[in-house]
PDB file of C-alpha atoms in Angstrom:
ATOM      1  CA  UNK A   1      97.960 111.686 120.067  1.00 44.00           C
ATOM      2  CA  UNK A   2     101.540 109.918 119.292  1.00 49.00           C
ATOM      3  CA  UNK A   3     101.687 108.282 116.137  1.00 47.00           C
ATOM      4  CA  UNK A   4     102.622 104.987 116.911  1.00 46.00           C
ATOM      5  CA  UNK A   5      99.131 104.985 119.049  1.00 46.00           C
ATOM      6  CA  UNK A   6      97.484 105.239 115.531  1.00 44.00           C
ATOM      7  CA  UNK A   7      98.688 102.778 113.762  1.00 45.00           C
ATOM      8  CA  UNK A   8     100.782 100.055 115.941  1.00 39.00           C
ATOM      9  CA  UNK A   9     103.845  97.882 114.400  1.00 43.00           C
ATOM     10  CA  UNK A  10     106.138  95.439 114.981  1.00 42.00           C
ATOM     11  CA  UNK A  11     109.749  94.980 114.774  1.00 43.00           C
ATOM     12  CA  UNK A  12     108.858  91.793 112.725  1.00 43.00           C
ATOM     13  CA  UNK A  13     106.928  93.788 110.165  1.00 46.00           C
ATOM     14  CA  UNK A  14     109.234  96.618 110.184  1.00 45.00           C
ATOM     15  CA  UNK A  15     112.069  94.209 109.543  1.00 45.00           C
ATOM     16  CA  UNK A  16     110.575  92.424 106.726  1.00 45.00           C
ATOM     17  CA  UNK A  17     109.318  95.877 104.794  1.00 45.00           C
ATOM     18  CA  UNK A  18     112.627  97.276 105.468  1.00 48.00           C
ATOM     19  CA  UNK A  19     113.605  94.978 102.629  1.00 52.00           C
ATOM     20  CA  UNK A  20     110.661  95.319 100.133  1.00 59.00           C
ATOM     21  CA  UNK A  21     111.558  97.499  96.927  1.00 68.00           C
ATOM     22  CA  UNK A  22     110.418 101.338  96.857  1.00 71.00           C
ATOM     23  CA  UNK A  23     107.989 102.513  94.346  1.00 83.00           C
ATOM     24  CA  UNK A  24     108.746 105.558  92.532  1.00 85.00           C
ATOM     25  CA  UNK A  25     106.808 107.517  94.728  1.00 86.00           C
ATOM     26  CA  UNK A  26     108.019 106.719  97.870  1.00 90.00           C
ATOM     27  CA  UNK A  27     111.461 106.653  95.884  1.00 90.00           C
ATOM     28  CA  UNK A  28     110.463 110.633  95.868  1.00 92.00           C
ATOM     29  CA  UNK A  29     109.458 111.198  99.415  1.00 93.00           C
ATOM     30  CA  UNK A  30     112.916 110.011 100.811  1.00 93.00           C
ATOM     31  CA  UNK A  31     114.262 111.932  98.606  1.00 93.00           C
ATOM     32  CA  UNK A  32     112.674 115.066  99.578  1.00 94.00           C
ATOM     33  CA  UNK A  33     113.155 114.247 103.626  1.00 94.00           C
ATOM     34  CA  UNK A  34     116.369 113.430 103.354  1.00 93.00           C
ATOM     35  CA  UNK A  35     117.057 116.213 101.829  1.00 91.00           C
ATOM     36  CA  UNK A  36     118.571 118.577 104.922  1.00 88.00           C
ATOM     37  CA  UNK A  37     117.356 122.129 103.728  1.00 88.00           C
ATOM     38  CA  UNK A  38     114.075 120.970 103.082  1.00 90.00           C
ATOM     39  CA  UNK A  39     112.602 120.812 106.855  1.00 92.00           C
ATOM     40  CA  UNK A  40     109.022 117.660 106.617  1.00 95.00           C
ATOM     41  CA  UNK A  41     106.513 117.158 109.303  1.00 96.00           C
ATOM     42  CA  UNK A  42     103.924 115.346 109.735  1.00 96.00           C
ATOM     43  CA  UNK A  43     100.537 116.153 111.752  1.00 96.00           C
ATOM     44  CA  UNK A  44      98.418 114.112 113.819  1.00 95.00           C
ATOM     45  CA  UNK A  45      94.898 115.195 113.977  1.00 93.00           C
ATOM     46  CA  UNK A  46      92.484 114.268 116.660  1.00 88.00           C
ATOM     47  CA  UNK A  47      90.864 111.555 114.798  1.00 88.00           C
ATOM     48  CA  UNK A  48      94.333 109.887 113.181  1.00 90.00           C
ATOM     49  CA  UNK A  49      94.271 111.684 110.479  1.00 93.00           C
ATOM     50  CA  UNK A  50      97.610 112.677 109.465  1.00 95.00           C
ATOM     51  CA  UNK A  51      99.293 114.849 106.959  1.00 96.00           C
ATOM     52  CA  UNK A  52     102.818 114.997 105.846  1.00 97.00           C
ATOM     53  CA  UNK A  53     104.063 118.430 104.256  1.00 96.00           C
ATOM     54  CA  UNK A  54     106.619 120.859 103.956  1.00 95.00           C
ATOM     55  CA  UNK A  55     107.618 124.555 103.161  1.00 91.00           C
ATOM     56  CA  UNK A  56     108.984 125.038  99.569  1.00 89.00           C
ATOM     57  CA  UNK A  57     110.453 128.184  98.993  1.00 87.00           C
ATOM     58  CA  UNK A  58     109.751 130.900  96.462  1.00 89.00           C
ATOM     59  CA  UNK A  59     112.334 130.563  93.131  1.00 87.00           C
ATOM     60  CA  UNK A  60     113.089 133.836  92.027  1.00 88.00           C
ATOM     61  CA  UNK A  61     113.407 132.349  88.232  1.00 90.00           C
ATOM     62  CA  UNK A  62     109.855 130.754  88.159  1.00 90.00           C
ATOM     63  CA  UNK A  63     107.915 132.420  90.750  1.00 87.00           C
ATOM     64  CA  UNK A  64     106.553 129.307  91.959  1.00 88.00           C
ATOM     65  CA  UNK A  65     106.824 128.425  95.139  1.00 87.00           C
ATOM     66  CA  UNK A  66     106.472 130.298  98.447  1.00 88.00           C
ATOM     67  CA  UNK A  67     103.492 127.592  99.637  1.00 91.00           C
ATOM     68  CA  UNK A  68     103.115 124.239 101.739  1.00 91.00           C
ATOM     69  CA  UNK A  69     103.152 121.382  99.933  1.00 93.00           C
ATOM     70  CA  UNK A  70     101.501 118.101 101.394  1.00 95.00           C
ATOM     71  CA  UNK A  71     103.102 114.781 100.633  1.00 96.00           C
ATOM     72  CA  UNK A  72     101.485 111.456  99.694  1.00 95.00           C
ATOM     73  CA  UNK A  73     100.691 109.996 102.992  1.00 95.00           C
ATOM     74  CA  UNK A  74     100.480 106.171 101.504  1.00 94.00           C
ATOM     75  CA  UNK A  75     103.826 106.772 100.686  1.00 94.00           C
ATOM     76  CA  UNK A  76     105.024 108.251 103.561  1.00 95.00           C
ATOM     77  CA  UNK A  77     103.071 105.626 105.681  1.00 94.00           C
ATOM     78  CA  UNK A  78     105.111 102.652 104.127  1.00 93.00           C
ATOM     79  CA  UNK A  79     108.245 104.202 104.485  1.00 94.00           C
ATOM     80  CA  UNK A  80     107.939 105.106 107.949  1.00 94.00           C
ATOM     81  CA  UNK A  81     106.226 101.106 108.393  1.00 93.00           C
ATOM     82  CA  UNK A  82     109.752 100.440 106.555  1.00 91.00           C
ATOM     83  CA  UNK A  83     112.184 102.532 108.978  1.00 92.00           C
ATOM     84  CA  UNK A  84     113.041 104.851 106.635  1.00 93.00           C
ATOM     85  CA  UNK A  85     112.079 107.431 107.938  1.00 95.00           C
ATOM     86  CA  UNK A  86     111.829 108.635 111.326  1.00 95.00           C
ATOM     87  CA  UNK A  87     109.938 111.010 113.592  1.00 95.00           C
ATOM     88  CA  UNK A  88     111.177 113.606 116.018  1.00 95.00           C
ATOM     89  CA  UNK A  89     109.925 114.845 118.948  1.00 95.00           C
ATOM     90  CA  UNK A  90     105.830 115.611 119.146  1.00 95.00           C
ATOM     91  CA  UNK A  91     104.622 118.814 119.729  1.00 95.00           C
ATOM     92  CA  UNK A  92     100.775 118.555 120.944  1.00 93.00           C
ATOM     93  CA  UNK A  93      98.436 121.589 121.137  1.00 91.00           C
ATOM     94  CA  UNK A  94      94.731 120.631 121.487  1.00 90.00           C
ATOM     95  CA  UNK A  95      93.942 120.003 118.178  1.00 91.00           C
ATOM     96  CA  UNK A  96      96.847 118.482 117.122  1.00 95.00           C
ATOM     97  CA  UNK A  97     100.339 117.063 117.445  1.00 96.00           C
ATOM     98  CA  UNK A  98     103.282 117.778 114.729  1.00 96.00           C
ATOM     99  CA  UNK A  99     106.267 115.480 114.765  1.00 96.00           C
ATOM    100  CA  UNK A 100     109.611 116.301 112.559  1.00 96.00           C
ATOM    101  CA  UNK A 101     110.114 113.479 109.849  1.00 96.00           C
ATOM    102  CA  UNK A 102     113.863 112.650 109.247  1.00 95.00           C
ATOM    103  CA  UNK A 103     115.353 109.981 107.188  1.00 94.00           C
ATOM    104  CA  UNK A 104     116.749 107.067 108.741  1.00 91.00           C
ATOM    105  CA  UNK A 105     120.493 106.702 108.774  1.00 79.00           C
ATOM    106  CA  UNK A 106     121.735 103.831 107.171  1.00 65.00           C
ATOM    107  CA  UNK A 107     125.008 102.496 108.146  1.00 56.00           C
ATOM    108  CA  UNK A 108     127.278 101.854 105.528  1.00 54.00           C
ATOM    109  CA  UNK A 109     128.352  98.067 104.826  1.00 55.00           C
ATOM    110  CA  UNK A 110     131.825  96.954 105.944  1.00 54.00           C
ATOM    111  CA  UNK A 111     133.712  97.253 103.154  1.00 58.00           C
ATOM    112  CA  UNK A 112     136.960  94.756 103.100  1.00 64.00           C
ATOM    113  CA  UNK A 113     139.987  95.914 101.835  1.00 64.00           C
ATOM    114  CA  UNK A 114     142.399  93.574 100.322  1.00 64.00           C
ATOM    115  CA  UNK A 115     145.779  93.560  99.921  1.00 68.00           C
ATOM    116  CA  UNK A 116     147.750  94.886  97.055  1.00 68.00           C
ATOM    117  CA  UNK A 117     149.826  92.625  95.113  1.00 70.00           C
ATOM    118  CA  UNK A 118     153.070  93.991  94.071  1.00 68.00           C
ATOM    119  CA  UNK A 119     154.064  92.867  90.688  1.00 67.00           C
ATOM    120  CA  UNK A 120     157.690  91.545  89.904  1.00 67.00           C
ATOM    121  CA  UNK A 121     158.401  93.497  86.583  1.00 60.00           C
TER     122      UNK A 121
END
């Protein structure tokens, strides 16, 4: 079951939450998925349940690690409601479909470059 069958939105809703503040936790979310060695994904349940997640690897130093860790999916939810963050590809089985969450490319302002003066020393 795609996502966007779950939960349906609007470019007019997208637009105007694509300028709303982040909290601090979604703040850490796109932090995490846009981070490029750290691989998210989100699955889709049957019943529209989802769940966000991703693999963090065992540190040596701490021995911590080496587990799936599941994301807030409130967070997530906005964000992707937002356009922050986008999803890849869905891969259904029967039970389930899993979709790769990226972060959404921004494209950088124009930036205007004025002249330099040249003093007369």
């Amino acid at each position: 079951m795609p996502l966007h069958a779950v939960r349906p939105r609007t470019t007019a809703s997208r637009a105007t939450a694509r300028h709303t503040p982040m909290g601090q936790g979604e703040a850490e979310v796109l932090r995490i998925v846009a981070d490029a060695r750290t691989p998210v994904f989100v699955t889709v349940r049957e019943g529209g349940r989802r769940r966000y997640s991703y693999w963090r690897p065992l540190d040596s130093t701490t021995g911590r690690g080496g587990c799936y860790v599941a994301l807030p999916t409130a967070d997530c939810d906005a964000l992707h409601a937002a356009g922050r963050i986008t999803l890849g590809d869905p891969v259904a089985d029967p039970a389930r479909t899993t979709y790769r969450v990226r972060a959404t490319r921004t494209p950088m302002a124009a930036v205007r470059v004025l002249p330099r003066r040249v003093s007369a020393a």
